C-alpha cells in the first residue's frame, strides 16, 4: 500500500485558533480554541500538542493548508507567517484555502444556501454563498459586503439560508428583524472556523484538483486581506 497523504492545517483568520491534521479521508487530530488569547501565543503550542498526541513527525506531512483570508489582519498575518516558516523549514508546499469557503465546508451535505458571515466591523461582513448538497459549489465568491445589502440579496433568492460564522452573534437581531426568506443558524459544533475543514479542502486541492484552493511554494504564499488594514 502506498503512503497515505497527510495535510497539516492552520486557521487563525478570525476569533478562533485551530490546528488539524488530516490523512486522506480521516481526521487524525484537531485542536480548536475560541477564547480570548492572541493567536501568536496559541498556534505553535497547539501544533506541538497535536504532534505529541499523534506522534507526528512533521517531515511526513505532504503540505500545509492555511486559511488564507479574508479575516482579521493580525490573525491572517500570524497564520501566514507560521505556515510559511514551517513550509520553508520542511520544504513543503502551502495550500491557500479561502477562509469563507472553509467555514461553509462545515455544512457539507446540507441543503439550501450556506451563508458564512465573519464580522468585519462597521456593519460589514466577509461572506460568500454556497450550495453543499453535492460537495462545494460556489454561488457567490467570498467578498466584503454590507450586512443590510446581503440580507436584501438573500431575501430576493427566497431559498432557505443557513447562517454561520462569528458574525452571527453580532448581526443576529438584524437578521431576525429583516430576513423574509426562511433561515436557520448553524449549531455550536459547526458554526465557527475549523482547521479540519481547511485541511479537507486542501486535500481536495491536492488529490481532486479542486480549484477553489491554490497549491503553491511557501515563499509565494500571500494572504487575501480583501480590505486595507485599519491598523
Short mmCIF file of C-alpha atoms in Angstrom, two decimals:
data_model
loop_
_atom_site.label_atom_id
_atom_site.label_comp_id
_atom_site.label_asym_id
_atom_site.label_seq_id
_atom_site.Cartn_x
_atom_site.Cartn_y
_atom_site.Cartn_z
CA UNK A 1 0.00 0.00 0.00
CA UNK A 2 1.36 3.45 -0.92
CA UNK A 3 1.98 6.19 1.60
CA UNK A 4 -1.22 7.97 2.64
CA UNK A 5 -1.22 11.71 2.06
CA UNK A 6 -1.17 13.89 5.15
CA UNK A 7 -2.00 17.57 5.48
CA UNK A 8 -1.41 19.92 8.37
CA UNK A 9 -3.86 22.85 8.50
CA UNK A 10 -3.89 26.15 10.38
CA UNK A 11 -6.68 28.68 10.77
CA UNK A 12 -6.15 31.90 12.71
CA UNK A 13 -8.15 34.11 10.35
CA UNK A 14 -10.81 35.09 12.89
CA UNK A 15 -11.54 34.79 16.61
CA UNK A 16 -10.88 31.04 16.53
CA UNK A 17 -7.41 29.45 16.54
CA UNK A 18 -7.44 25.96 15.06
CA UNK A 19 -4.86 23.34 14.04
CA UNK A 20 -5.66 19.98 12.43
CA UNK A 21 -4.02 17.01 10.74
CA UNK A 22 -5.93 15.08 8.09
CA UNK A 23 -4.70 11.84 6.49
CA UNK A 24 -6.63 11.38 3.23
CA UNK A 25 -10.27 10.95 4.36
CA UNK A 26 -9.52 10.75 8.10
CA UNK A 27 -9.16 13.50 10.67
CA UNK A 28 -6.28 12.41 12.93
CA UNK A 29 -6.34 15.38 15.28
CA UNK A 30 -7.87 18.81 15.71
CA UNK A 31 -7.28 21.45 18.38
CA UNK A 32 -9.68 24.40 18.23
CA UNK A 33 -9.95 27.22 20.74
CA UNK A 34 -12.47 30.06 20.59
CA UNK A 35 -11.28 32.08 23.54
CA UNK A 36 -9.68 35.44 24.15
CA UNK A 37 -6.00 34.52 23.74
CA UNK A 38 -3.98 36.00 20.92
CA UNK A 39 -3.16 33.58 18.13
CA UNK A 40 0.54 34.40 18.32
CA UNK A 41 0.54 32.74 21.77
CA UNK A 42 -1.62 29.76 20.86
CA UNK A 43 -0.91 28.45 17.36
CA UNK A 44 2.53 26.83 17.83
CA UNK A 45 1.80 25.35 21.29
CA UNK A 46 -1.38 23.85 19.81
CA UNK A 47 0.62 22.35 16.96
CA UNK A 48 3.23 20.95 19.41
CA UNK A 49 0.46 19.38 21.49
CA UNK A 50 -1.15 17.71 18.47
CA UNK A 51 2.22 16.46 17.17
CA UNK A 52 2.92 14.85 20.57
CA UNK A 53 -0.53 13.27 20.87
CA UNK A 54 -0.42 11.59 17.44
CA UNK A 55 3.38 11.10 17.35
CA UNK A 56 3.58 13.21 14.23
CA UNK A 57 6.90 13.68 12.50
CA UNK A 58 6.36 16.96 10.66
CA UNK A 59 8.70 15.76 7.89
CA UNK A 60 6.00 13.22 6.91
CA UNK A 61 3.33 15.78 6.00
CA UNK A 62 2.76 16.44 2.29
CA UNK A 63 1.57 20.04 2.51
CA UNK A 64 0.39 22.77 4.87
CA UNK A 65 -3.09 24.18 4.27
CA UNK A 66 -3.84 27.60 5.68
CA UNK A 67 -6.99 29.72 5.91
CA UNK A 68 -5.75 32.46 3.64
CA UNK A 69 -8.33 35.15 4.24
CA UNK A 70 -10.35 37.18 4.42
CA UNK A 71 -10.35 37.79 8.15
CA UNK A 72 -8.58 39.65 10.90
CA UNK A 73 -5.48 41.39 9.53
CA UNK A 74 -3.36 40.34 12.53
CA UNK A 75 -4.76 36.80 12.61
CA UNK A 76 -4.06 36.28 8.90
CA UNK A 77 -0.52 37.62 9.30
CA UNK A 78 0.18 35.23 12.18
CA UNK A 79 -1.27 32.22 10.33
CA UNK A 80 0.58 33.13 7.16
CA UNK A 81 3.93 33.68 8.92
CA UNK A 82 3.58 30.41 10.87
CA UNK A 83 2.65 28.39 7.77
CA UNK A 84 5.39 29.98 5.64
CA UNK A 85 8.01 29.35 8.33
CA UNK A 86 7.00 25.70 8.57
CA UNK A 87 6.74 25.31 4.79
CA UNK A 88 10.19 26.77 4.19
CA UNK A 89 11.80 24.78 7.03
CA UNK A 90 10.17 21.50 5.96
CA UNK A 91 10.39 22.25 2.20
CA UNK A 92 6.65 21.61 1.81
CA UNK A 93 4.11 23.44 -0.38
CA UNK A 94 1.39 25.62 1.10
CA UNK A 95 -2.27 25.34 0.13
CA UNK A 96 -4.07 28.68 0.02
CA UNK A 97 -7.66 27.93 1.17
CA UNK A 98 -10.23 30.77 1.12
CA UNK A 99 -11.45 31.30 4.72
CA UNK A 100 -15.13 31.68 3.85
CA UNK A 101 -15.10 28.52 1.67
CA UNK A 102 -13.64 26.59 4.63
CA UNK A 103 -16.31 27.88 7.05
CA UNK A 104 -19.02 26.89 4.55
CA UNK A 105 -17.48 23.39 4.27
CA UNK A 106 -18.68 22.75 7.86
CA UNK A 107 -22.12 22.33 6.29
CA UNK A 108 -21.16 19.68 3.70
CA UNK A 109 -24.27 17.84 2.51
CA UNK A 110 -26.74 20.42 3.86
CA UNK A 111 -29.45 21.71 1.54
CA UNK A 112 -30.27 25.36 0.89
CA UNK A 113 -27.92 28.33 0.69
CA UNK A 114 -24.94 28.25 3.03
CA UNK A 115 -24.03 31.80 4.11
CA UNK A 116 -20.96 32.23 6.35
CA UNK A 117 -20.61 35.71 7.84
CA UNK A 118 -17.46 36.99 9.52
CA UNK A 119 -17.76 40.29 11.34
CA UNK A 120 -15.65 42.90 9.53
CA UNK A 121 -16.90 45.81 11.74
CA UNK A 122 -18.85 48.91 10.62
CA UNK A 123 -21.87 46.83 9.53
CA UNK A 124 -19.66 44.95 7.05
CA UNK A 125 -19.16 41.20 6.84
CA UNK A 126 -16.90 38.89 4.87
CA UNK A 127 -19.29 36.48 3.23
CA UNK A 128 -19.93 34.14 0.30
CA UNK A 129 -22.80 31.89 -0.78
CA UNK A 130 -22.57 28.15 -1.38
CA UNK A 131 -24.54 25.04 -2.20
CA UNK A 132 -23.28 21.94 -0.40
CA UNK A 133 -25.62 19.12 -1.42
CA UNK A 134 -23.00 17.60 -3.75
CA UNK A 135 -19.70 18.84 -2.38
CA UNK A 136 -18.87 22.53 -2.54
CA UNK A 137 -20.39 24.75 -5.22
CA UNK A 138 -19.76 28.49 -5.05
CA UNK A 139 -22.84 30.61 -5.76
CA UNK A 140 -21.14 33.91 -4.81
CA UNK A 141 -17.39 34.17 -4.24
CA UNK A 142 -16.16 35.41 -0.88
CA UNK A 143 -16.19 39.20 -0.60
CA UNK A 144 -16.68 42.06 1.87
CA UNK A 145 -20.29 43.24 1.92
CA UNK A 146 -22.67 45.48 3.82
CA UNK A 147 -24.85 43.27 6.06
CA UNK A 148 -28.05 45.09 5.02
CA UNK A 149 -27.27 44.52 1.34
CA UNK A 150 -26.55 40.84 1.98
CA UNK A 151 -29.93 40.39 3.68
CA UNK A 152 -31.67 42.13 0.74
CA UNK A 153 -29.93 39.80 -1.69
CA UNK A 154 -30.85 36.70 0.33
CA UNK A 155 -34.50 37.78 0.53
CA UNK A 156 -34.59 38.04 -3.28
CA UNK A 157 -33.26 34.47 -3.64
CA UNK A 158 -36.07 33.17 -1.35
CA UNK A 159 -34.13 29.92 -0.78
CA UNK A 160 -33.65 28.69 2.80
CA UNK A 161 -30.41 30.10 4.24
CA UNK A 162 -28.07 28.59 6.85
CA UNK A 163 -26.08 31.31 8.63
CA UNK A 164 -22.82 30.52 10.42
CA UNK A 165 -19.64 32.31 11.46
CA UNK A 166 -18.58 34.83 14.12
CA UNK A 167 -20.79 37.49 12.51
CA UNK A 168 -23.94 35.64 13.64
CA UNK A 169 -23.99 36.90 17.26
CA UNK A 170 -23.18 40.43 16.04
CA UNK A 171 -25.95 40.58 13.39
CA UNK A 172 -28.48 38.08 14.78
CA UNK A 173 -31.01 40.76 15.79
CA UNK A 174 -30.75 42.38 12.35
CA UNK A 175 -31.21 39.01 10.60
CA UNK A 176 -34.26 38.20 12.76
CA UNK A 177 -35.76 41.61 12.03
CA UNK A 178 -35.10 41.85 8.28
CA UNK A 179 -34.97 38.35 6.79
CA UNK A 180 -38.14 37.37 4.94
CA UNK A 181 -36.67 34.25 3.29
CA UNK A 182 -36.58 31.13 5.53
CA UNK A 183 -33.34 30.78 7.52
CA UNK A 184 -31.67 28.88 10.37
CA UNK A 185 -28.50 29.37 12.41
CA UNK A 186 -25.95 26.54 12.41
CA UNK A 187 -25.45 24.83 15.81
CA UNK A 188 -22.40 25.25 18.07
CA UNK A 189 -20.37 22.31 16.75
CA UNK A 190 -20.33 23.61 13.17
CA UNK A 191 -20.70 27.39 13.31
CA UNK A 192 -17.07 28.57 13.51
CA UNK A 193 -13.77 28.14 11.71
CA UNK A 194 -12.27 24.66 11.95
CA UNK A 195 -8.84 23.71 10.67
CA UNK A 196 -10.25 20.27 9.74
CA UNK A 197 -12.36 21.99 7.04
CA UNK A 198 -9.26 23.86 5.81
CA UNK A 199 -7.37 20.54 5.71
CA UNK A 200 -10.19 18.72 3.90
CA UNK A 201 -10.37 21.40 1.18
CA UNK A 202 -6.56 21.34 0.99
CA UNK A 203 -6.69 17.58 0.44
CA UNK A 204 -9.32 18.11 -2.29
CA UNK A 205 -6.96 20.57 -3.99
CA UNK A 206 -4.06 18.09 -3.86
CA UNK A 207 -5.93 14.94 -4.88
CA UNK A 208 -9.02 16.01 -6.84
CA UNK A 209 -7.79 19.20 -8.46
CA UNK A 210 -10.27 21.37 -6.51
CA UNK A 211 -9.61 24.83 -7.97
CA UNK A 212 -11.01 26.91 -5.10
CA UNK A 213 -7.74 26.36 -3.21
CA UNK A 214 -4.25 27.01 -4.65
CA UNK A 215 -1.19 24.83 -4.06
CA UNK A 216 1.95 26.99 -4.15
CA UNK A 217 5.56 27.19 -2.93
CA UNK A 218 5.80 28.52 0.64
CA UNK A 219 7.73 31.65 -0.37
CA UNK A 220 4.98 32.69 -2.83
CA UNK A 221 2.11 32.50 -0.33
CA UNK A 222 0.27 35.79 0.33
CA UNK A 223 -2.97 36.04 2.35
CA UNK A 224 -6.12 37.67 0.90
CA UNK A 225 -6.89 40.63 3.14
CA UNK A 226 -9.76 41.81 0.83
CA UNK A 227 -9.68 45.13 2.62
CA UNK A 228 -6.99 47.53 3.80
CA UNK A 229 -5.88 47.21 7.42
CA UNK A 230 -7.37 49.69 9.85
CA UNK A 231 -4.23 49.46 11.98
#
